XYZ file of C-alpha atoms in Angstrom:
336
model
C 0.151 0.164 -0.004
C 1.318 3.383 -0.607
C 2.034 5.628 1.944
C -0.920 7.968 3.176
C -0.687 11.345 2.973
C -1.797 14.194 5.510
C -2.211 16.896 3.001
C -3.296 17.789 -0.086
C -0.851 15.975 -2.338
C 0.788 18.761 -5.018
C 1.355 16.630 -8.557
C 2.302 18.041 -11.993
C -0.615 20.108 -13.817
C -1.328 19.447 -17.173
C -0.374 22.136 -19.307
C -4.138 23.003 -20.107
C -5.702 26.016 -18.390
C -7.458 25.807 -14.638
C -11.274 25.943 -15.338
C -11.516 25.500 -11.311
C -9.669 27.017 -8.530
C -10.498 27.760 -5.362
C -8.070 29.439 -2.786
C -8.685 28.470 0.558
C -12.473 28.440 0.320
C -14.582 28.079 3.356
C -18.272 27.651 4.047
C -19.752 27.773 8.174
C -23.828 27.763 9.344
C -24.980 29.569 12.346
C -27.383 27.481 14.171
C -29.298 26.692 17.713
C -32.361 28.729 18.735
C -29.647 31.912 19.056
C -27.841 31.191 15.845
C -24.891 31.233 18.150
C -23.580 27.996 16.860
C -21.244 27.406 13.952
C -20.393 24.254 11.816
C -18.309 24.471 9.092
C -18.895 23.003 5.766
C -16.118 23.442 4.331
C -12.366 24.260 5.759
C -9.943 26.171 3.156
C -10.471 23.957 0.470
C -7.613 24.856 -2.305
C -8.308 22.897 -5.625
C -7.646 23.128 -9.370
C -9.528 21.378 -12.475
C -7.904 21.469 -15.332
C -9.741 22.218 -18.593
C -10.452 18.766 -20.528
C -10.202 16.827 -17.045
C -12.640 14.390 -15.284
C -12.564 15.399 -11.384
C -14.329 13.131 -8.955
C -14.643 14.220 -5.454
C -15.163 11.578 -2.715
C -16.404 11.700 0.695
C -19.243 10.819 2.999
C -22.841 12.308 3.312
C -21.769 15.503 5.262
C -18.498 15.893 4.179
C -19.029 19.199 2.236
C -19.187 17.871 -1.199
C -22.512 19.366 -2.398
C -21.721 22.137 -0.271
C -18.321 23.226 -2.743
C -20.344 22.443 -5.933
C -23.035 24.851 -4.892
C -20.223 27.747 -3.911
C -18.887 27.058 -7.080
C -21.740 27.517 -8.676
C -22.788 30.384 -6.983
C -25.730 28.995 -5.684
C -24.389 29.472 -1.867
C -21.904 32.611 -0.867
C -18.271 31.283 0.561
C -17.617 32.612 4.529
C -13.614 33.071 3.525
C -11.533 32.727 0.736
C -12.191 32.779 -3.087
C -12.578 30.421 -5.967
C -12.510 31.113 -9.794
C -14.679 29.308 -12.428
C -13.922 29.749 -16.008
C -11.261 32.369 -15.261
C -13.980 34.459 -13.481
C -15.025 35.321 -9.885
C -17.995 32.870 -8.365
C -21.590 34.216 -9.577
C -20.304 35.622 -12.960
C -23.888 35.833 -15.122
C -21.663 35.111 -18.507
C -19.917 31.853 -17.168
C -23.592 30.297 -16.188
C -24.318 30.242 -19.611
C -21.172 27.963 -20.107
C -22.071 25.670 -17.294
C -24.166 22.486 -16.564
C -26.119 21.110 -13.453
C -27.137 18.110 -12.494
C -28.891 18.415 -8.692
C -28.584 15.083 -6.262
C -32.155 15.994 -5.371
C -33.380 17.914 -8.811
C -37.236 19.595 -8.391
C -38.707 19.713 -12.004
C -42.162 20.918 -13.008
C -44.348 17.869 -12.551
C -47.048 18.703 -15.015
C -44.277 19.625 -17.647
C -43.507 16.498 -19.738
C -39.666 15.613 -20.552
C -39.761 16.743 -23.742
C -41.615 19.992 -22.623
C -39.147 20.833 -19.707
C -36.437 20.445 -22.330
C -38.049 23.241 -24.213
C -38.120 25.345 -21.242
C -34.876 24.850 -20.066
C -33.804 25.757 -23.990
C -35.533 28.751 -23.809
C -34.192 29.745 -20.785
C -30.434 29.653 -22.491
C -32.490 31.252 -25.686
C -31.424 28.340 -27.713
C -33.287 28.697 -31.510
C -36.750 26.762 -31.885
C -34.790 25.228 -35.193
C -31.884 24.226 -33.090
C -33.857 22.260 -29.947
C -35.432 19.989 -32.821
C -32.332 18.711 -33.642
C -30.723 19.063 -30.088
C -33.801 17.260 -28.030
C -33.898 14.084 -29.692
C -30.517 13.827 -29.726
C -29.806 14.035 -25.929
C -33.021 12.305 -25.537
C -31.273 8.925 -27.396
C -27.715 10.147 -25.301
C -29.414 10.103 -21.865
C -32.041 6.463 -23.283
C -35.199 7.773 -22.632
C -37.987 7.209 -24.921
C -39.199 9.500 -27.204
C -42.631 8.438 -26.579
C -41.935 8.934 -22.664
C -40.626 12.305 -22.997
C -43.830 13.809 -25.493
C -46.718 11.925 -23.774
C -45.647 11.426 -20.020
C -45.543 14.059 -17.305
C -42.223 14.440 -15.011
C -44.989 13.441 -11.904
C -45.053 10.092 -13.680
C -41.190 9.128 -14.268
C -39.552 6.818 -11.905
C -35.904 7.865 -10.142
C -34.242 6.804 -12.674
C -35.759 8.499 -15.582
C -36.033 11.840 -13.229
C -31.993 11.040 -13.303
C -31.595 10.755 -16.922
C -33.816 14.313 -17.976
C -31.853 15.979 -15.291
C -28.602 14.908 -17.090
C -29.982 15.927 -20.463
C -31.028 19.267 -19.052
C -27.522 19.970 -18.014
C -26.654 19.093 -21.649
C -28.991 21.382 -23.021
C -26.883 24.355 -23.688
C -23.404 22.378 -25.110
C -21.524 23.469 -21.529
C -17.930 23.624 -21.217
C -17.951 22.584 -17.787
C -20.150 20.006 -16.330
C -21.153 19.131 -12.561
C -22.366 16.241 -11.355
C -24.224 15.823 -7.994
C -24.632 11.983 -7.497
C -25.040 11.085 -11.458
C -25.224 7.681 -10.662
C -27.685 7.930 -8.016
C -31.210 6.104 -8.529
C -30.198 4.018 -11.552
C -30.382 0.164 -12.565
C -26.818 -1.263 -13.976
C -28.094 -0.571 -16.947
C -28.307 2.986 -16.334
C -25.442 3.697 -14.392
C -23.217 1.953 -17.374
C -25.267 4.501 -19.945
C -24.800 7.567 -17.401
C -20.598 6.208 -17.396
C -20.442 6.016 -21.020
C -22.220 9.610 -21.629
C -18.941 11.036 -18.933
C -16.609 9.048 -21.242
C -17.961 10.838 -24.057
C -18.228 14.013 -22.755
C -14.909 13.704 -21.639
C -13.450 12.446 -25.220
C -15.327 16.208 -26.133
C -12.851 17.392 -24.324
C -15.658 18.938 -21.874
C -14.127 19.580 -17.932
C -16.536 17.216 -15.592
C -16.661 17.781 -11.840
C -18.836 15.010 -10.337
C -19.495 13.510 -6.739
C -19.972 9.983 -6.382
C -20.635 7.191 -4.186
C -19.944 4.568 -6.218
C -16.223 4.323 -5.901
C -15.758 1.704 -8.737
C -17.330 4.132 -11.584
C -15.383 6.836 -9.887
C -12.155 4.765 -10.986
C -13.252 3.909 -13.764
C -13.651 7.597 -15.523
C -11.933 9.988 -13.577
C -8.154 11.532 -14.261
C -8.035 12.791 -10.693
C -9.913 12.604 -7.695
C -10.001 14.284 -3.940
C -11.208 12.503 -0.799
C -13.261 15.544 1.189
C -13.782 14.680 5.104
C -15.674 16.751 7.075
C -15.080 19.743 5.463
C -11.010 19.073 5.140
C -9.477 18.043 1.973
C -7.727 15.062 3.090
C -6.254 13.647 0.055
C -6.002 14.684 -3.653
C -3.988 12.857 -6.521
C -4.598 11.057 -9.827
C -5.440 7.447 -9.563
C -2.149 5.660 -10.545
C -0.246 8.141 -8.131
C -2.691 7.236 -5.107
C -3.532 2.980 -6.115
C 0.120 2.705 -7.316
C 1.259 0.964 -10.679
C -1.044 -1.797 -11.803
C 1.957 -4.285 -12.471
C 2.999 -3.605 -9.136
C 2.823 -7.446 -7.474
C 3.469 -8.408 -3.717
C 4.950 -11.940 -3.421
C 5.250 -14.652 -1.081
C 7.196 -18.078 -1.046
C 9.816 -19.872 1.314
C 13.266 -21.327 0.453
C 15.616 -20.396 -2.215
C 18.864 -18.170 -2.349
C 17.788 -14.935 -0.720
C 20.479 -12.796 -1.902
C 19.382 -13.766 -5.083
C 15.910 -12.888 -4.299
C 16.596 -10.077 -2.936
C 17.306 -8.067 -6.267
C 13.822 -9.043 -7.178
C 12.496 -7.970 -4.035
C 14.013 -4.516 -2.688
C 11.752 -4.539 0.260
C 12.488 -8.248 1.592
C 11.369 -9.249 4.625
C 11.827 -12.990 6.067
C 9.010 -14.666 8.890
C 10.582 -17.768 9.882
C 10.646 -20.082 6.865
C 8.938 -17.422 4.327
C 9.731 -14.175 2.685
C 7.685 -11.690 1.284
C 7.804 -8.388 -0.332
C 7.076 -6.231 -3.932
C 8.358 -7.666 -7.154
C 10.134 -5.532 -9.091
C 10.848 -7.301 -12.472
C 9.006 -9.417 -15.089
C 6.715 -11.791 -13.303
C 7.548 -15.083 -15.588
C 11.500 -14.536 -15.024
C 11.103 -13.889 -11.042
C 9.087 -17.481 -11.189
C 11.365 -19.109 -13.266
C 14.383 -17.455 -11.003
C 12.712 -19.055 -7.501
C 12.157 -22.710 -9.101
C 15.683 -22.525 -10.211
C 16.993 -21.830 -7.100
C 15.240 -24.224 -5.038
C 12.255 -22.044 -3.686
C 8.963 -22.314 -3.412
C 6.443 -19.270 -4.393
C 3.324 -19.259 -2.308
C 1.639 -16.010 -3.393
C 1.573 -13.491 -6.114
C -0.926 -10.794 -6.094
C -1.448 -7.317 -7.302
C -0.698 -4.496 -4.909
C -2.597 -2.213 -5.970
C -5.898 -1.345 -3.952
C -9.087 -0.306 -5.131
C -10.163 3.193 -4.859
C -13.068 1.686 -2.354
C -10.041 0.296 0.117
C -7.680 3.255 -0.699
C -11.055 5.344 0.885
C -11.465 3.408 3.892
C -8.211 3.577 4.425
C -7.710 6.932 4.459
C -10.671 7.452 6.454
C -9.430 4.694 9.247
C -6.058 6.220 9.629
C -7.729 9.730 10.569
C -10.551 8.487 12.901
C -12.732 9.719 10.690
C -14.577 5.996 10.419
C -14.377 3.425 12.788
C -12.715 0.120 11.725
C -14.975 -2.472 11.148
C -14.484 -5.745 11.675
C -16.259 -9.110 10.546
C -19.200 -10.709 13.143
C -19.380 -14.917 12.401
C -21.997 -14.939 15.210
C -25.333 -15.289 14.310
C -27.636 -12.214 15.413
C -29.805 -12.997 18.229
C -33.398 -11.225 18.442
C -35.467 -11.018 21.355
């Protein structure tokens, strides 16, 4: 496992210009009967997302992910710090024309059909009717929503998955440069998740910048260029997937016997415990297996050392005492 980092790790940024920049961004809310209690949702959040990058923001419920998105979109005003979106201060009206947004729990006009709703949103962006006639069917096909349902069913009759699809279509209606997605896979079945993943990858191939939150870490691992972990409003880890999880060709090996001096050349961090040895392999696995056999050793196990993003995420939280370590309970549940 790669050593954990206590602070956001600076990495070499791409040459493309930053689209999202935050500098010590903070947000707190006052609560209580006398409004004398302060809850910090964001604490000195500093990050940068470059043009064409797919950036994933991870964290528990209540970690501050949605607050950060809403702050970047100008829906919520920051308490401290500053941020830039497409090179402009937050809340700039001209920038909003160039941005798409899908909230986690969107609210739509219940008595409109999906088609009427997309026409309404297109009108807000002053998209000509002639363009709407071509763009709306294309978006419906893209998100996997039947045109018959879009033209005949009112939104109040839509399932959660259908609402998520129409929400994605409205987020793309203005052909945005930057797309903000808050839990885009929420409420979707496996096929819907696959389609949403393909949509995001399609947007990525078009050079669009995507900033999204998700609890489905396996999807994040497949889609994102970089990720950040937010915990209790604080950015605790940030970097490229390969940087955080390690090289996919790193193997952890275990065996016994053989010539330790020769094995040391293949396993720089070789450790010996009684008659067993183990460590991380550096070199071609086939050649290593042949070397172990030739020196009279026995290879017991060879496994990829790279953890999944979910494992890395859980370990980050456990190391900081944010999330308790769970142990499997083999005892049957007792009912009283």
